[in-house]
């Protein structure tokens, strides 16, 4: 059996990282079909459509690398339909930030109720590797698997960060808190006929937790740590955060990220308090527990995850301000040191 990575050419970098992971854990080079790399793609002189059609009829294990670009490609959708008809074994893998509630996903050929996973979900990636042991030869060296998985997560985080930089951030906080793509599209307040009081003329619409978060950002009501934890999640593509006995491990990763980006220690020094505040704001949910039922990992709400790909400009302005103050504080402390 071969592995066919069905993907959009615009997501070739993500697919390449996946190929690197698969070969790194022992899967044979010749077992992988990845058309964005000539060494894994269509032989010279072959008709692309006939060759792919023949490979699909051989019933390979299909990895659907799903993204908005995938669903906007006629060729990708044809490939999906062809593979689905012959009832291949398959796995759905989503690029970071993919919208699971999108119409194109919910109405596609693949059943949206099936279990898929995001490229930056380390636990699911681990399960996926183990699931390949049946039809494919995967190394038994757990240390090697751990190293390759770690490299893969780093590659995905880097690619996600680069794609975020290359896509201009067009949102503003006002558009997010309005719950629409343009401020002028917001639904006007409903006038209550039962009251003539000015304060009661508009019916208040209850904001979602994410809308409240960005409204508090606009009103300068957020603690610095509450801002930096979302910045950390967005820049590292890390939606899951360690808590409980995993707190020290997560703080260690945060410190490395802070040092690498010269951000001070705003988040790492107050991490547990920040997580508690996110919980109070209903921006997290427990995603993993210990055998005793104690939380050891929380995940940002799906609503917040959806915003990480396109955070507003004033969010980044606040992050820059926090980083600048942290640097000034550090320089001040360094200048106050008494030489020996």
Short mmCIF file of C-alpha atoms in Angstrom, two decimals, residues 46 66 160 191 210 229-230 250 294 311:
data_model
loop_
_atom_site.label_atom_id
_atom_site.label_comp_id
_atom_site.label_asym_id
_atom_site.label_seq_id
_atom_site.Cartn_x
_atom_site.Cartn_y
_atom_site.Cartn_z
CA UNK A 46 3.30 10.53 -17.66
CA UNK A 66 -7.42 20.10 4.23
CA UNK A 160 2.38 28.81 10.53
CA UNK A 191 -35.91 49.54 19.81
CA UNK A 210 -13.99 36.32 22.59
CA UNK A 229 -0.65 34.25 26.31
CA UNK A 230 -2.77 34.74 23.17
CA UNK A 250 4.87 24.80 29.62
CA UNK A 294 -7.19 16.52 37.55
CA UNK A 311 -5.66 39.03 15.11
#
